[in-house]
Amino acid sequence: MQYIDPHIHMISRVTDDYHRMAQCGCVAISEPAFWAGFDRGSVEGFRDYFHHLVEVEPKRAALFGIRHFSWLCINAKEAENVSLSRDVIAMIPEFLQRPNVLGIGEIGLNKNTKNEAIIFQEHMDLAAKTDELILIHTPHLEDKYKGTRMIVDMLKNDSRVKPHRVCVDHVEEHTVKLALDNGFWCGMTLYPTTKCTPARAVDIIEMVGTEKIMANSAGDWGKSDPLAVPELILEMRRRGHPETAIRKVVYENPLDFFRQSARWQEPFSLLNFSK
Amino acid sequence: MDPRVKAVAAPKVLEQSFLEARSKLLDIAAILDRINRGDSSDAVHQDVKIGRIMEALKILEGKTPHKAEQIQKLFSLPYDANWEIPSPRY
């Protein structure tokens, strides 16, 4: 089955992962800007990182027939440095018109601090000004519920936000309805120990349905599985869910969300079909 | 709700998941045994994390639905609805 991984950090994965993902049916991915594992010291560090996202990864992905898209921001972990964050936000428009950029993300909260909230709001100001899609990181573990409530508060407090143009990511059992009931898209992250297993993600789908929900691997430099979305496909099949429902979660939903971006390009496989 | 993804029949879930549940319960039991075997295990029993694990086990024991959601909330920090929301700038 063809699928899209809507959240994976390929900068920290080897080329073999692209190969295996393509073999498993991956036709497109989107890569949000994230924390590098250390705090970057200057806006130039981010400029180089964004260059990597918009130039290097699309070429590496294309070798395997995978479309690569990206999202730009300074992540919440580095938002405590408000001055650097503002410099990075001011620089982002240099890259916004590049052909594979889908919007602003993954913005969000980490430890739910005042500075993180300020920088989250300033990213939303940029997204409103430039009419970009928004991809949102919700915090980990004990911070997730509180942080997701705070993020929803900020989104609802901003009249410019169009919920159908926002995806709230890393939802779990206690936060999925906060996203869906307020009209946002949501993503479940299939990640060992700290987030959802494929089985729990399918439980969530059985409880809330298949509308406006997608699944991703968030594969990165931590212990993670770039083939986590195919694991979800197998789990849905194991439970007897029909192919149409599986396809909606792993392919049609991300496609519907991403197609709202003016810079979305159809997967190579769809283009070949139309020839 | 999408009718195509209704839950699997309960007897089938039990059949498919019994060994997995058994294995995960054994993992928890072994972790608690490991803690008890270690040096300074008395001090650890004052740790709030042990209390949370015990409260989570009580949730498993009860008959209420949505146990995963209840345990997620048990391990979550409280939310204050009166926090200071930043204002949009434009």
Short mmCIF file of C-alpha atoms in Angstrom, two decimals:
data_model
loop_
_atom_site.label_atom_id
_atom_site.label_comp_id
_atom_site.label_asym_id
_atom_site.label_seq_id
_atom_site.Cartn_x
_atom_site.Cartn_y
_atom_site.Cartn_z
CA MET A 1 0.00 0.00 0.00
CA GLN A 2 1.25 3.49 -0.81
CA TYR A 3 1.64 5.68 2.27
CA ILE A 4 2.88 9.10 3.37
CA ASP A 5 4.96 9.60 6.52
CA PRO A 6 3.86 13.12 7.51
CA HIS A 7 6.53 13.59 10.19
CA ILE A 8 10.05 12.21 10.00
CA HIS A 9 13.47 13.80 10.53
CA MET A 10 15.45 12.37 7.65
CA ILE A 11 18.43 14.62 8.34
CA SER A 12 19.26 12.16 11.11
CA ARG A 13 18.59 8.97 9.11
CA VAL A 14 20.80 7.09 6.68
CA THR A 15 20.08 6.75 2.96
CA ASP A 16 19.24 3.06 3.45
CA ASP A 17 16.17 4.20 5.37
CA TYR A 18 14.87 6.02 2.27
CA HIS A 19 15.43 2.81 0.34
CA ARG A 20 13.50 0.65 2.81
CA MET A 21 10.69 3.18 3.15
CA ALA A 22 10.29 3.23 -0.65
CA GLN A 23 10.25 -0.57 -0.70
CA CYS A 24 7.41 -0.48 1.86
CA GLY A 25 5.32 1.93 -0.25
CA CYS A 26 6.32 5.37 1.00
CA VAL A 27 5.68 7.96 -1.70
CA ALA A 28 6.05 11.22 0.24
CA ILE A 29 7.30 12.51 3.57
CA SER A 30 7.31 15.80 5.39
CA GLU A 31 10.17 16.84 7.64
CA PRO A 32 9.54 19.47 10.31
CA ALA A 33 12.41 21.59 11.62
CA PHE A 34 13.45 20.30 15.05
CA TRP A 35 16.07 20.30 17.78
CA ALA A 36 19.48 19.13 16.59
CA GLY A 37 20.36 17.42 19.89
CA PHE A 38 22.14 20.60 21.01
CA ASP A 39 21.19 24.28 21.14
CA ARG A 40 22.39 26.09 18.03
CA GLY A 41 24.34 29.26 18.69
CA SER A 42 23.38 31.58 15.87
CA VAL A 43 20.87 32.37 13.17
CA GLU A 44 23.47 31.23 10.63
CA GLY A 45 23.28 27.72 12.11
CA PHE A 46 19.55 27.71 11.32
CA ARG A 47 20.11 29.14 7.84
CA ASP A 48 22.41 26.19 7.06
CA TYR A 49 19.87 23.77 8.57
CA PHE A 50 17.03 25.19 6.47
CA HIS A 51 19.25 24.96 3.39
CA HIS A 52 19.73 21.27 4.17
CA LEU A 53 15.96 20.78 4.51
CA VAL A 54 15.00 22.50 1.27
CA GLU A 55 17.93 21.45 -0.93
CA VAL A 56 19.69 18.31 0.27
CA GLU A 57 16.92 16.04 1.56
CA PRO A 58 14.58 16.44 -1.45
CA LYS A 59 17.40 15.23 -3.71
CA ARG A 60 18.23 12.28 -1.46
CA ALA A 61 14.53 11.30 -1.26
CA ALA A 62 13.98 11.65 -5.01
CA LEU A 63 16.59 8.94 -5.65
CA PHE A 64 13.99 6.51 -4.30
CA GLY A 65 10.89 8.08 -5.84
CA ILE A 66 9.87 9.78 -2.58
CA ARG A 67 8.68 13.40 -2.51
CA HIS A 68 10.26 15.33 0.34
CA PHE A 69 8.59 18.35 1.97
CA SER A 70 9.63 20.44 4.96
CA TRP A 71 8.34 22.80 7.65
CA LEU A 72 10.35 25.68 9.10
CA CYS A 73 10.65 27.12 12.61
CA ILE A 74 12.85 27.31 15.66
CA ASN A 75 11.78 24.49 17.95
CA ALA A 76 10.36 24.95 21.44
CA LYS A 77 13.48 23.58 23.16
CA GLU A 78 15.47 26.55 21.85
CA ALA A 79 12.69 29.11 22.43
CA GLU A 80 14.05 30.01 25.86
CA ASN A 81 16.55 32.11 23.90
CA VAL A 82 13.93 34.66 22.84
CA SER A 83 16.37 36.93 21.06
CA LEU A 84 17.76 34.12 18.86
CA SER A 85 14.22 32.83 18.26
CA ARG A 86 13.12 36.23 16.97
CA ASP A 87 16.13 36.41 14.65
CA VAL A 88 15.31 32.97 13.25
CA ILE A 89 11.61 33.82 12.79
CA ALA A 90 12.65 36.98 10.93
CA MET A 91 14.88 34.86 8.63
CA ILE A 92 12.31 32.12 7.82
CA PRO A 93 10.59 34.11 5.00
CA GLU A 94 13.82 33.77 2.97
CA PHE A 95 12.89 30.08 2.58
CA LEU A 96 9.10 30.11 2.55
CA GLN A 97 8.73 30.22 -1.21
CA ARG A 98 11.03 27.26 -1.82
CA PRO A 99 9.11 24.58 -3.74
CA ASN A 100 9.03 21.92 -1.02
CA VAL A 101 8.12 24.03 2.02
CA LEU A 102 4.64 23.27 3.38
CA GLY A 103 4.46 25.79 6.22
CA ILE A 104 5.51 26.68 9.76
CA GLY A 105 6.41 23.81 12.07
CA GLU A 106 6.89 21.96 14.21
CA ILE A 107 6.17 24.83 16.56
CA GLY A 108 4.85 24.12 20.03
CA LEU A 109 5.75 23.81 23.67
CA ASN A 110 8.33 21.67 25.46
CA LYS A 111 8.29 22.45 29.20
CA ASN A 112 5.29 24.81 28.88
CA THR A 113 7.20 27.96 29.86
CA LYS A 114 6.25 31.60 29.33
CA ASN A 115 9.03 32.13 26.77
CA GLU A 116 7.98 29.04 24.80
CA ALA A 117 4.42 30.42 24.67
CA ILE A 118 5.65 33.82 23.49
CA ILE A 119 7.68 32.28 20.66
CA PHE A 120 4.81 29.94 19.74
CA GLN A 121 2.56 32.99 19.36
CA GLU A 122 5.20 34.81 17.26
CA HIS A 123 5.42 31.82 14.93
CA MET A 124 1.63 31.98 14.60
CA ASP A 125 1.94 35.68 13.79
CA LEU A 126 4.29 34.76 10.93
CA ALA A 127 1.97 31.98 9.71
CA ALA A 128 -0.99 34.38 9.75
CA LYS A 129 0.96 37.07 7.91
CA THR A 130 2.15 34.66 5.20
CA ASP A 131 -0.97 32.42 5.17
CA GLU A 132 0.95 29.22 5.88
CA LEU A 133 -0.16 25.84 7.17
CA ILE A 134 0.88 25.12 10.78
CA LEU A 135 2.29 21.89 12.21
CA ILE A 136 2.33 21.70 16.02
CA HIS A 137 4.55 19.69 18.35
CA THR A 138 2.88 18.84 21.66
CA PRO A 139 5.13 18.16 24.67
CA HIS A 140 6.34 14.81 25.92
CA LEU A 141 5.16 12.64 28.81
CA GLU A 142 3.94 14.48 31.94
CA ASP A 143 3.97 17.84 30.12
CA LYS A 144 1.76 16.73 27.23
CA TYR A 145 -1.74 17.21 28.66
CA LYS A 146 -1.04 20.63 30.17
CA GLY A 147 0.91 21.74 27.08
CA THR A 148 -1.75 20.59 24.65
CA ARG A 149 -4.43 22.46 26.63
CA MET A 150 -2.22 25.60 26.54
CA ILE A 151 -1.62 25.23 22.79
CA VAL A 152 -5.35 24.86 22.11
CA ASP A 153 -5.95 27.94 24.31
CA MET A 154 -3.53 29.95 22.16
CA LEU A 155 -4.99 28.68 18.88
CA LYS A 156 -8.54 29.53 19.97
CA ASN A 157 -7.43 32.91 21.29
CA ASP A 158 -6.15 33.88 17.82
CA SER A 159 -9.04 34.70 15.49
CA ARG A 160 -6.76 34.45 12.43
CA VAL A 161 -6.22 30.72 12.94
CA LYS A 162 -8.21 28.46 10.63
CA PRO A 163 -8.44 25.07 12.39
CA HIS A 164 -8.55 23.09 9.14
CA ARG A 165 -5.09 24.52 8.31
CA VAL A 166 -3.53 23.32 11.60
CA CYS A 167 -2.27 19.85 12.55
CA VAL A 168 -1.75 19.09 16.25
CA ASP A 169 0.85 16.34 16.38
CA HIS A 170 1.89 13.65 18.88
CA VAL A 171 -1.66 13.22 20.21
CA GLU A 172 -2.35 10.28 22.51
CA GLU A 173 -5.37 8.90 24.36
CA HIS A 174 -5.77 11.94 26.65
CA THR A 175 -5.21 14.65 24.02
CA VAL A 176 -6.66 13.39 20.74
CA LYS A 177 -10.11 14.85 21.38
CA LEU A 178 -8.67 18.23 22.38
CA ALA A 179 -7.45 18.46 18.78
CA LEU A 180 -10.36 16.90 16.91
CA ASP A 181 -13.20 18.47 18.92
CA ASN A 182 -11.76 21.91 18.15
CA GLY A 183 -11.62 21.25 14.40
CA PHE A 184 -7.88 20.67 14.03
CA TRP A 185 -6.16 17.83 12.18
CA CYS A 186 -4.12 15.55 14.37
CA GLY A 187 -1.16 13.21 14.11
CA MET A 188 -0.29 10.16 16.20
CA THR A 189 3.41 9.46 16.56
CA LEU A 190 4.51 5.82 16.59
CA TYR A 191 7.61 6.03 18.75
CA PRO A 192 9.09 3.64 21.30
CA THR A 193 8.48 4.20 25.03
CA THR A 194 7.56 7.89 25.04
CA LYS A 195 4.68 8.04 22.55
CA CYS A 196 2.18 5.68 20.83
CA THR A 197 2.68 2.07 19.84
CA PRO A 198 1.03 0.99 16.57
CA ALA A 199 -1.50 -1.04 18.61
CA ARG A 200 -2.52 1.94 20.78
CA ALA A 201 -2.74 4.15 17.70
CA VAL A 202 -5.20 1.69 16.13
CA ASP A 203 -7.15 1.67 19.42
CA ILE A 204 -7.40 5.45 19.15
CA ILE A 205 -8.61 5.18 15.54
CA GLU A 206 -11.28 2.69 16.66
CA MET A 207 -12.41 5.19 19.30
CA VAL A 208 -12.39 8.46 17.30
CA GLY A 209 -12.73 7.27 13.68
CA THR A 210 -10.64 8.06 10.61
CA GLU A 211 -11.53 11.71 9.99
CA LYS A 212 -8.69 14.28 10.20
CA ILE A 213 -6.25 11.84 11.78
CA MET A 214 -2.90 10.57 10.49
CA ALA A 215 0.07 8.58 11.77
CA ASN A 216 3.79 9.21 11.59
CA SER A 217 7.08 7.71 12.72
CA ALA A 218 8.83 10.92 13.83
CA GLY A 219 11.98 8.90 13.08
CA ASP A 220 14.99 10.88 14.25
CA TRP A 221 18.38 10.37 15.95
CA GLY A 222 16.72 8.71 18.95
CA LYS A 223 15.69 5.05 19.09
CA SER A 224 12.90 5.13 16.53
CA ASP A 225 11.54 3.24 13.55
CA PRO A 226 11.33 4.86 10.10
CA LEU A 227 9.04 1.96 9.10
CA ALA A 228 6.56 2.60 11.91
CA VAL A 229 3.73 3.60 9.54
CA PRO A 230 3.88 0.22 7.74
CA GLU A 231 3.67 -1.36 11.23
CA LEU A 232 0.39 0.52 11.75
CA ILE A 233 -0.85 -0.74 8.38
CA LEU A 234 -0.08 -4.32 9.46
CA GLU A 235 -1.83 -3.83 12.81
CA MET A 236 -4.98 -2.48 11.12
CA ARG A 237 -4.98 -5.43 8.72
CA ARG A 238 -4.42 -7.87 11.59
CA ARG A 239 -7.60 -6.54 13.21
CA GLY A 240 -9.53 -6.88 9.96
CA HIS A 241 -10.00 -3.19 9.18
CA PRO A 242 -10.69 -2.63 5.47
CA GLU A 243 -8.05 -1.35 3.08
CA THR A 244 -10.14 1.78 2.40
CA ALA A 245 -9.98 2.80 6.07
CA ILE A 246 -6.25 2.09 6.28
CA ARG A 247 -5.56 4.05 3.11
CA LYS A 248 -7.54 7.00 4.46
CA VAL A 249 -5.33 7.24 7.57
CA VAL A 250 -1.93 6.64 5.99
CA TYR A 251 -2.40 8.28 2.60
CA GLU A 252 -5.58 10.26 1.90
CA ASN A 253 -5.64 12.24 5.14
CA PRO A 254 -2.08 13.56 4.91
CA LEU A 255 -2.72 14.24 1.23
CA ASP A 256 -5.88 16.25 2.03
CA PHE A 257 -4.06 18.28 4.68
CA PHE A 258 -0.94 18.95 2.59
CA ARG A 259 -2.88 19.81 -0.56
CA GLN A 260 -3.98 23.00 1.18
CA SER A 261 -0.43 24.30 0.68
CA ALA A 262 0.14 26.09 -2.60
CA ARG A 263 3.55 24.42 -2.80
CA TRP A 264 2.37 20.82 -2.46
CA GLN A 265 3.41 18.64 -5.40
CA GLU A 266 1.71 15.33 -6.11
CA PRO A 267 3.69 12.13 -5.40
CA PHE A 268 5.71 10.90 -8.38
CA SER A 269 3.56 7.76 -8.50
CA LEU A 270 0.37 9.80 -9.03
CA LEU A 271 2.02 11.74 -11.84
CA ASN A 272 3.04 8.48 -13.49
CA PHE A 273 -0.53 7.22 -13.21
CA SER A 274 -1.85 10.22 -15.11
CA LYS A 275 0.60 9.78 -18.00
CA MET B 1 -17.41 7.79 13.68
CA ASP B 2 -16.18 5.73 10.77
CA PRO B 3 -18.18 2.44 10.80
CA ARG B 4 -15.35 0.72 8.95
CA VAL B 5 -13.06 0.76 11.98
CA LYS B 6 -15.34 -0.58 14.69
CA ALA B 7 -13.62 -2.42 17.53
CA VAL B 8 -12.79 -6.10 17.12
CA ALA B 9 -15.05 -8.55 19.02
CA ALA B 10 -13.97 -8.89 22.66
CA PRO B 11 -13.31 -12.67 22.64
CA LYS B 12 -11.06 -12.25 19.62
CA VAL B 13 -9.15 -9.38 21.29
CA LEU B 14 -8.61 -11.51 24.38
CA GLU B 15 -7.43 -14.42 22.27
CA GLN B 16 -5.04 -12.25 20.26
CA SER B 17 -3.73 -10.18 23.18
CA PHE B 18 -3.60 -12.56 26.15
CA LEU B 19 0.06 -13.54 25.80
CA GLU B 20 1.07 -9.93 25.13
CA ALA B 21 -0.77 -8.74 28.27
CA ARG B 22 0.78 -11.58 30.31
CA SER B 23 4.23 -10.62 29.07
CA LYS B 24 3.77 -6.93 29.90
CA LEU B 25 2.44 -7.70 33.39
CA LEU B 26 5.50 -9.89 33.99
CA ASP B 27 7.70 -6.99 32.85
CA ILE B 28 6.10 -4.71 35.45
CA ALA B 29 6.38 -7.36 38.15
CA ALA B 30 10.06 -7.88 37.29
CA ILE B 31 10.75 -4.13 37.38
CA LEU B 32 9.20 -3.90 40.87
CA ASP B 33 11.22 -6.96 41.98
CA ARG B 34 14.39 -5.34 40.61
CA ILE B 35 13.69 -2.16 42.55
CA ASN B 36 13.10 -4.18 45.75
CA ARG B 37 16.32 -6.14 45.26
CA GLY B 38 18.47 -3.05 44.76
CA ASP B 39 20.40 -1.15 47.44
CA SER B 40 18.44 1.61 49.23
CA SER B 41 15.11 0.20 48.11
CA ASP B 42 13.41 1.67 51.22
CA ALA B 43 14.30 5.20 50.06
CA VAL B 44 12.78 4.57 46.65
CA HIS B 45 9.42 3.73 48.22
CA GLN B 46 9.11 7.39 49.30
CA ASP B 47 9.50 8.43 45.66
CA VAL B 48 6.32 9.81 44.07
CA LYS B 49 7.04 7.72 40.95
CA ILE B 50 6.44 4.47 42.86
CA GLY B 51 3.17 5.89 44.15
CA ARG B 52 2.10 6.70 40.59
CA ILE B 53 2.87 3.17 39.44
CA MET B 54 0.76 1.75 42.29
CA GLU B 55 -2.12 4.13 41.48
CA ALA B 56 -1.91 3.05 37.83
CA LEU B 57 -2.20 -0.60 38.87
CA LYS B 58 -5.37 0.29 40.80
CA ILE B 59 -6.82 1.79 37.60
CA LEU B 60 -6.16 -1.52 35.84
CA GLU B 61 -7.95 -3.36 38.63
CA GLY B 62 -11.15 -1.27 38.37
CA LYS B 63 -14.02 -1.82 35.96
CA THR B 64 -14.16 1.69 34.47
CA PRO B 65 -13.57 2.16 30.71
CA HIS B 66 -10.83 4.28 29.08
CA LYS B 67 -8.06 2.95 31.32
CA ALA B 68 -5.27 4.14 28.99
CA GLU B 69 -6.64 7.69 29.10
CA GLN B 70 -6.96 7.54 32.89
CA ILE B 71 -3.36 6.39 33.26
CA GLN B 72 -2.16 9.10 30.85
CA LYS B 73 -3.87 11.72 33.03
CA LEU B 74 -2.47 10.17 36.22
CA PHE B 75 1.05 10.70 34.82
CA SER B 76 0.26 14.28 33.67
CA LEU B 77 1.02 17.64 35.28
CA PRO B 78 -2.06 19.70 36.22
CA TYR B 79 -3.38 22.36 33.83
CA ASP B 80 -4.25 25.87 35.06
CA ALA B 81 -6.97 27.46 32.90
CA ASN B 82 -5.97 30.93 34.15
CA TRP B 83 -2.48 30.93 32.68
CA GLU B 84 -1.34 34.13 30.93
CA ILE B 85 -2.01 33.63 27.19
CA PRO B 86 0.20 35.80 24.93
CA SER B 87 -1.62 38.11 22.53
CA PRO B 88 -1.33 38.09 18.73
CA ARG B 89 0.83 41.00 17.57
CA TYR B 90 -0.80 42.00 14.27
#
